[in-house]
Short mmCIF file of C-alpha atoms in Angstrom, two decimals:
data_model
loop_
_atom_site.label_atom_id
_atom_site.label_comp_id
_atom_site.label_asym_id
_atom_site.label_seq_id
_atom_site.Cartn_x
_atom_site.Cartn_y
_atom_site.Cartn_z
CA UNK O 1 -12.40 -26.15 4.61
CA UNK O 2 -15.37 -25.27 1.84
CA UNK O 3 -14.12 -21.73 0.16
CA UNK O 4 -16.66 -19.39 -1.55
CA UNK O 5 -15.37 -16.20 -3.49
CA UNK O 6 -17.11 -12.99 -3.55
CA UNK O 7 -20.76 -12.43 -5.27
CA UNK O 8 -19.87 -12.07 -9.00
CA UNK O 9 -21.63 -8.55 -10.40
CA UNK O 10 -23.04 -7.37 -13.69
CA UNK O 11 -22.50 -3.63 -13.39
CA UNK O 12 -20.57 -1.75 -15.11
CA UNK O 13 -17.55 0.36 -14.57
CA UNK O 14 -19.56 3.43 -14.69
CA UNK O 15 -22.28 2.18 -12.18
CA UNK O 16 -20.25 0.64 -9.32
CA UNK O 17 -17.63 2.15 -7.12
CA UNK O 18 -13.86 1.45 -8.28
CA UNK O 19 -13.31 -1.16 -5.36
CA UNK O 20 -15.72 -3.46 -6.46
CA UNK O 21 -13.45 -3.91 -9.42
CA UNK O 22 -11.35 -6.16 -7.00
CA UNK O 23 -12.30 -8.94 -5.20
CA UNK O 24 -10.44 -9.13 -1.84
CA UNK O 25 -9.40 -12.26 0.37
CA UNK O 26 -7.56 -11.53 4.03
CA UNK O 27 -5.73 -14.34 4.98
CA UNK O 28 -3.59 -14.97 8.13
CA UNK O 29 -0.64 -16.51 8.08
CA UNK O 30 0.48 -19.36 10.11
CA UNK O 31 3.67 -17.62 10.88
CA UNK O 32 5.95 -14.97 10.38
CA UNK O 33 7.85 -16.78 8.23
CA UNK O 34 4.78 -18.47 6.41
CA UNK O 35 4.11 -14.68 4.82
CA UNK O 36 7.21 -14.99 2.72
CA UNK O 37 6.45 -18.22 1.67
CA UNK O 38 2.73 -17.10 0.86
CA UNK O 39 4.46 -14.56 -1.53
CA UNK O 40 6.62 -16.93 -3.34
CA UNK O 41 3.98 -18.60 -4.19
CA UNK O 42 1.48 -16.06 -4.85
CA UNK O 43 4.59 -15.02 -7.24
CA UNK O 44 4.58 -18.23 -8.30
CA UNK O 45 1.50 -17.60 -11.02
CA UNK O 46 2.83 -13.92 -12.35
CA UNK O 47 -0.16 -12.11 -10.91
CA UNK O 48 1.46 -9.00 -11.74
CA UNK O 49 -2.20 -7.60 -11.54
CA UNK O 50 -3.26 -8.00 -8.10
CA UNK O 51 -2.14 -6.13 -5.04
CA UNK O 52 -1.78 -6.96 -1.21
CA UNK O 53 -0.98 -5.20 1.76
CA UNK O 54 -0.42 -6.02 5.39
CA UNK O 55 -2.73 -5.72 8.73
CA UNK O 56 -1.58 -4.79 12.12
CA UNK O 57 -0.70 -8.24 14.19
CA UNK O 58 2.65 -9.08 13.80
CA UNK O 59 2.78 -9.52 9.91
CA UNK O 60 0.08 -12.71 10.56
CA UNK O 61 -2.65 -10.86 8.30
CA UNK O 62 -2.59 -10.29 4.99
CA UNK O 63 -5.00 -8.55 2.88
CA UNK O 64 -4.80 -9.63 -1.47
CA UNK O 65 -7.45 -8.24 -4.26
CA UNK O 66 -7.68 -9.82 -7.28
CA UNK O 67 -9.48 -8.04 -10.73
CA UNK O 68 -13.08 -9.15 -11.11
CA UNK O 69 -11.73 -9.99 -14.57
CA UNK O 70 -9.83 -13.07 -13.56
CA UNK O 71 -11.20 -16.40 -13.13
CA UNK O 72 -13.03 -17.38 -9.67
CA UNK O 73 -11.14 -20.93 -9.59
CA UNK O 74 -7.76 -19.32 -10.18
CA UNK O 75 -8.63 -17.20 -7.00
CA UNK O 76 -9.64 -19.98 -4.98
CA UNK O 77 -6.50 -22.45 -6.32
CA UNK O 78 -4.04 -20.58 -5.00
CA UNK O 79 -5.96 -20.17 -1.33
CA UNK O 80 -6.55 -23.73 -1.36
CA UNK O 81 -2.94 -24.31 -2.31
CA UNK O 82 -1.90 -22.05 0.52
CA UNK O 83 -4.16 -23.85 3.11
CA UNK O 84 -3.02 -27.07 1.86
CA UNK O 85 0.71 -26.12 2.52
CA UNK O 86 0.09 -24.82 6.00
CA UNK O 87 1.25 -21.06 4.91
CA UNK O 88 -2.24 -20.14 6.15
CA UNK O 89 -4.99 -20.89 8.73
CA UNK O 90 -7.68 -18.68 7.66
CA UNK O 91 -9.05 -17.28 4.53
CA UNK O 92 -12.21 -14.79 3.64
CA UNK O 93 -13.58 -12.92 1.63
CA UNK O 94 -14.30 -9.72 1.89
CA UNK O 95 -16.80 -6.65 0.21
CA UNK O 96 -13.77 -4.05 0.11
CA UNK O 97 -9.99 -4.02 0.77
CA UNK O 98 -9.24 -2.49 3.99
CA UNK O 99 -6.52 -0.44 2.23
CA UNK O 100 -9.66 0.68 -0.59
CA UNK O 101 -11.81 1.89 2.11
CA UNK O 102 -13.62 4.90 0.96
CA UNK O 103 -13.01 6.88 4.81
CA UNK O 104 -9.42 6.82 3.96
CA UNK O 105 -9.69 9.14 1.16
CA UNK O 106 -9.87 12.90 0.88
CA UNK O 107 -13.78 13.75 0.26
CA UNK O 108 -14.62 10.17 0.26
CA UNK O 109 -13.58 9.64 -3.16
CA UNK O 110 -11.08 6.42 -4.07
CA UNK O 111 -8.47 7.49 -6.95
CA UNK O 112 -9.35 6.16 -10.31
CA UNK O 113 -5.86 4.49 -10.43
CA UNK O 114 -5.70 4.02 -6.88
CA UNK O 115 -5.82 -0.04 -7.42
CA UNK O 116 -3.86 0.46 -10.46
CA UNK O 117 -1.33 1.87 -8.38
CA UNK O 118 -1.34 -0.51 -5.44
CA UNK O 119 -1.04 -3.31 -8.16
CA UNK O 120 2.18 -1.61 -9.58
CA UNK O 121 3.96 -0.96 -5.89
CA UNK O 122 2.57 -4.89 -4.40
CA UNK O 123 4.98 -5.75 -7.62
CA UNK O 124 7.47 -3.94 -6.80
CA UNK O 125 7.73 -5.21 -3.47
CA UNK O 126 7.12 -8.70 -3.83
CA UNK O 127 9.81 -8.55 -6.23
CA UNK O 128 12.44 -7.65 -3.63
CA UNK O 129 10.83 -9.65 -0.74
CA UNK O 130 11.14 -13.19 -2.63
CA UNK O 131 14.47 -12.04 -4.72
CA UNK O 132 17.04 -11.79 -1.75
CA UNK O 133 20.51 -13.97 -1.38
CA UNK O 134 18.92 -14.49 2.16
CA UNK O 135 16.11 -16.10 3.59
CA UNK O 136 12.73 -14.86 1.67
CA UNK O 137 10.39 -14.37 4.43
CA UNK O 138 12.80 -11.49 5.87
CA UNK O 139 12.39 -8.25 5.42
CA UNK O 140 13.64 -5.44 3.40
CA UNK O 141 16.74 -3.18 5.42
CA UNK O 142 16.08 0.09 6.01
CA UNK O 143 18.13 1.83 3.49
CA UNK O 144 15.97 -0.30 0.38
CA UNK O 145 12.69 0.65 2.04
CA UNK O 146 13.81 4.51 2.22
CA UNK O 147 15.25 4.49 -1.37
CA UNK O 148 12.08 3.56 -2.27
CA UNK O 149 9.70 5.90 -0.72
CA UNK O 150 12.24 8.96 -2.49
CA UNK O 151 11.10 6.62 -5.46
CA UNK O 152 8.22 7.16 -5.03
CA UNK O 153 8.36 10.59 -4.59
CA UNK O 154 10.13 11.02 -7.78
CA UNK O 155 7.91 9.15 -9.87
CA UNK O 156 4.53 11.15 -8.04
CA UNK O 157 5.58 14.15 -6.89
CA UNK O 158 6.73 17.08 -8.40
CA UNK O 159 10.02 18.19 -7.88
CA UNK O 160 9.09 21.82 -6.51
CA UNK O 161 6.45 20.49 -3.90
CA UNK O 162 8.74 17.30 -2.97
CA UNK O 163 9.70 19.30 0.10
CA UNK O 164 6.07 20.66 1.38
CA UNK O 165 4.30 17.03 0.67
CA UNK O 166 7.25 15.38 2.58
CA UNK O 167 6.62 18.20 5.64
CA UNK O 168 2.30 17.34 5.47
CA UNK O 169 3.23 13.72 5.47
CA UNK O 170 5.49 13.69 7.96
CA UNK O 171 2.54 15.29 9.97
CA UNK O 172 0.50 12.67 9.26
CA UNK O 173 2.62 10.07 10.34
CA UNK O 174 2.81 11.40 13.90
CA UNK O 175 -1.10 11.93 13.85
CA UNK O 176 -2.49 9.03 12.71
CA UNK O 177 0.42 6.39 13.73
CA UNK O 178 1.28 7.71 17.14
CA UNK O 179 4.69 7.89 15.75
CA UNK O 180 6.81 10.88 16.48
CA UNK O 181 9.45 12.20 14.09
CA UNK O 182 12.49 13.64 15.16
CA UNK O 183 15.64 14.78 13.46
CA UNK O 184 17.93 11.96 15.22
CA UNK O 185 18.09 9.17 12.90
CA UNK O 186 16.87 5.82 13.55
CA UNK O 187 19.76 3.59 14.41
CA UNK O 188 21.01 1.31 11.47
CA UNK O 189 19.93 -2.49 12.25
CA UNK O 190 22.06 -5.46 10.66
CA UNK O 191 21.15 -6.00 7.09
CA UNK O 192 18.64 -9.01 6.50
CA UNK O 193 21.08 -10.30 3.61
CA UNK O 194 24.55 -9.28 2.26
CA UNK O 195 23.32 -9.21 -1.27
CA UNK O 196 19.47 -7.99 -1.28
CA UNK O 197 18.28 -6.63 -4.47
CA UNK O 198 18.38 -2.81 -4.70
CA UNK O 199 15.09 -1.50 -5.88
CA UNK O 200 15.64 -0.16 -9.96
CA UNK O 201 14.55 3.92 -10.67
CA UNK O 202 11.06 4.44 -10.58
CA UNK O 203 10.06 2.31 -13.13
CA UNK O 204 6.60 2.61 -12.81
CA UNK O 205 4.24 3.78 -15.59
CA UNK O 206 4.03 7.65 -16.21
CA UNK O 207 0.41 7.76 -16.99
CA UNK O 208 -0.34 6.34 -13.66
CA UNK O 209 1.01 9.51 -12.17
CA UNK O 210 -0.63 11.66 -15.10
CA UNK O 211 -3.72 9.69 -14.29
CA UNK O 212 -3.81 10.52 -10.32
CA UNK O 213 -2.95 14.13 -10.32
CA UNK O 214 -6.00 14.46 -13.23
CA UNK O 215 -8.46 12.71 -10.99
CA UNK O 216 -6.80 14.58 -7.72
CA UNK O 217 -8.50 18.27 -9.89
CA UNK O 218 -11.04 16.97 -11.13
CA UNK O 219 -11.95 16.49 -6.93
CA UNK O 220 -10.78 19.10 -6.06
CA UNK O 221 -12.65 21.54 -8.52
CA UNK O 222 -16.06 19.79 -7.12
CA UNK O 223 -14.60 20.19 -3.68
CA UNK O 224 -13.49 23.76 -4.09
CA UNK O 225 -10.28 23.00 -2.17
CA UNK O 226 -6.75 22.74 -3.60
CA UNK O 227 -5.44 20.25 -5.45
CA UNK O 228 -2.55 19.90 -2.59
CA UNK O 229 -5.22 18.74 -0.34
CA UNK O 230 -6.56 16.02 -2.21
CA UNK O 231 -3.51 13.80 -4.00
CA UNK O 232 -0.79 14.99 -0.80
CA UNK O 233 -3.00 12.52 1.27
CA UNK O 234 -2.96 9.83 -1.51
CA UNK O 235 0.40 10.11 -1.94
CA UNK O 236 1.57 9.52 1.28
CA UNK O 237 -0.97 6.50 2.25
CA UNK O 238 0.66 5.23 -0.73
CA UNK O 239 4.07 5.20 0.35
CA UNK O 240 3.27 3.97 4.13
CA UNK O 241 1.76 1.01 2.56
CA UNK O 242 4.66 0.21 0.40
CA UNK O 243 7.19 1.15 3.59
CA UNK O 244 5.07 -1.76 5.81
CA UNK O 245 5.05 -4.03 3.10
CA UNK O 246 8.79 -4.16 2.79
CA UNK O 247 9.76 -3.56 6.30
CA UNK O 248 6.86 -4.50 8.79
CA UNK O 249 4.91 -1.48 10.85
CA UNK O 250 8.02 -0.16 13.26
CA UNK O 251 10.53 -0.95 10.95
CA UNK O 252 8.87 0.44 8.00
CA UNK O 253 8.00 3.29 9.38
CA UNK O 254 11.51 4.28 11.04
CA UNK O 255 12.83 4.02 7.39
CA UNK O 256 9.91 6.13 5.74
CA UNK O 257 10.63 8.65 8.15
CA UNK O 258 14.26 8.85 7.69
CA UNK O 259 13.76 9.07 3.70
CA UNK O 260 10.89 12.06 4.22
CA UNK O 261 13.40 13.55 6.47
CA UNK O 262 16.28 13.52 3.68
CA UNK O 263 13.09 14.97 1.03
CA UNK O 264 12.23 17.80 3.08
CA UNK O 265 15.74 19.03 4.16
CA UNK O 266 16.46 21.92 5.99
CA UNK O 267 15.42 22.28 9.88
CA UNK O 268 14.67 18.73 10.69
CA UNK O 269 13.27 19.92 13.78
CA UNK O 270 10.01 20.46 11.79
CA UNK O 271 9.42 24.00 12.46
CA UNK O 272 6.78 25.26 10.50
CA UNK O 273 4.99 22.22 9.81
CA UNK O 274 1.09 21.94 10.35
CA UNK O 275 0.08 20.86 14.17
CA UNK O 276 -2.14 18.87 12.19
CA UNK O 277 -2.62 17.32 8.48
CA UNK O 278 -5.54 19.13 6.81
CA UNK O 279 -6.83 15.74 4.98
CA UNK O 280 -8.30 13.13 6.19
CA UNK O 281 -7.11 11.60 9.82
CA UNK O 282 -8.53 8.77 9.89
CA UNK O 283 -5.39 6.09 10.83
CA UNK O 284 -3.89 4.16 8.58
CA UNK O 285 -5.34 0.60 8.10
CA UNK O 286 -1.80 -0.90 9.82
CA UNK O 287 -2.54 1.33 12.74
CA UNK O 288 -5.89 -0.59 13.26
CA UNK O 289 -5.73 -3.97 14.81
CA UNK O 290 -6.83 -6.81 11.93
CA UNK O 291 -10.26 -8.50 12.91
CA UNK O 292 -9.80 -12.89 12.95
#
């Protein structure tokens, strides 16, 4: 199979949109267990600087964006590699990340940071995906996932609108994934591995959080809309990502639920909360089916 990597560009930062400071590759994986392996070795090269996320179909598709900065052949080696072992049967490139996809965000506007910060979370995840006692293409268990979405929340949120974010995002979830919270807790499922890593504190760099609420009022001054309106969205796309990535879609989600649930306290009935989210509603890429 002849691989060809995305059109190199001359413009500059200022001149192009944000996502075209990634190139992206979707890949699908030969198996369920072939994504785990597909991590290790991604791992393998300590791209600490790309990011990946997952597509609806089973965990088979993958999506991975690599900085424009970094070598075309070291892009292509590792794909190659991956074909060559079997972890994959398809690989292409592709103009924008599904998860970069300017519809997703309030206004139309992609954060600054927002690769910056799927970069940071993708390494955070892959860390506890390919560290386990246990085999490494399972999963993450349901209590890791939801520590880390109230990690999440710590490191982006501010503690006094923790609870109102939680309640909009919650409301999103139901809207966009056709999943309904409730205040009965998932059931527990059997742990994945007796001795799987525990996620550290946040740990992830202040200024990206200084960075996105700066670029969330700098929109929202131009928008004339609260700032609530435009990084509550961002926020929570971000966390459903990083839920799916450690848990799969149902799984994920159960446990990013149960964690918001814990955030936002009090009646866990949801009264009060907003019929509907006031940002954007278009679904989430995982609710989308992934193209071949």
């Amino acid at each position: 199979m002849t691989l060809s990597g995305p059109r190199q560009t001359r413009q500059t930062r200022r001149d192009r949109p944000d996502r075209s400071d990634w190139h992206a590759w979707r890949v699908r994986c030969a198996s369920a267990s072939a994504r785990g392996r597909l991590l290790v070795l991604v791992g393998g090269a300590a791209r600490t600087s790309w990011f990946w996320a997952d597509l609806l179909d089973g965990g088979a598709s993958m999506e991975f964006a690599v900085p424009v900065a970094e070598p075309l052949d070291a892009q292509l080696d590792w794909i190659t590699d991956a074909l060559r072992r079997g972890l994959v049967t398809a690989a292409q490139p592709r103009s924008c990340a599904a998860v970069c996809s300017p519809g997703l965000f309030p206004h139309g506007r992609q954060p600054l940071v927002w690769g910056d910060l799927l970069a940071a979370t993708s390494n955070r995840a892959h860390g506890v995906l390919t560290s386990g006692s246990g085999d490494p293409s399972g999963y993450a268990p349901q209590d890791v996932i939801a520590d880390e979405v109230t990690s999440l929340y710590s490191w982006l949120v501010p503690e006094r609108h923790r609870s109102a974010v939680a309640d909009w995002h919650l409301a999103w979830l139901e809207a966009t994934a056709g999943h309904r919270a409730s205040g009965t807790p998932p059931p527990t499922p059997p742990p994945v591995a007796p001795a799987f890593p525990r996620l550290p504190g946040p740990g992830l760099p202040v200024g990206l959080a200084v960075s996105l609420h700066t670029w969330s009022s700098c929109v929202a001054r131009t928008a004339g809309v609260p700032v609530d309106e435009v990084w509550t969205p961002v926020v929570a796309r971000l966390c459903h990502i990083q839920a799916v990535r450690l848990g799969g879609t149902d799984a994920g989600r159960r446990a990013e639920t149960a964690a918001l649930l814990a955030i936002r306290g009090g009646d866990a009935g949801g009264a009060g909360r907003p019929a509907a989210p006031h940002g954007p509603s278009t679904p989430f890429p995982h609710s989308t089916p992934a193209q071949p």
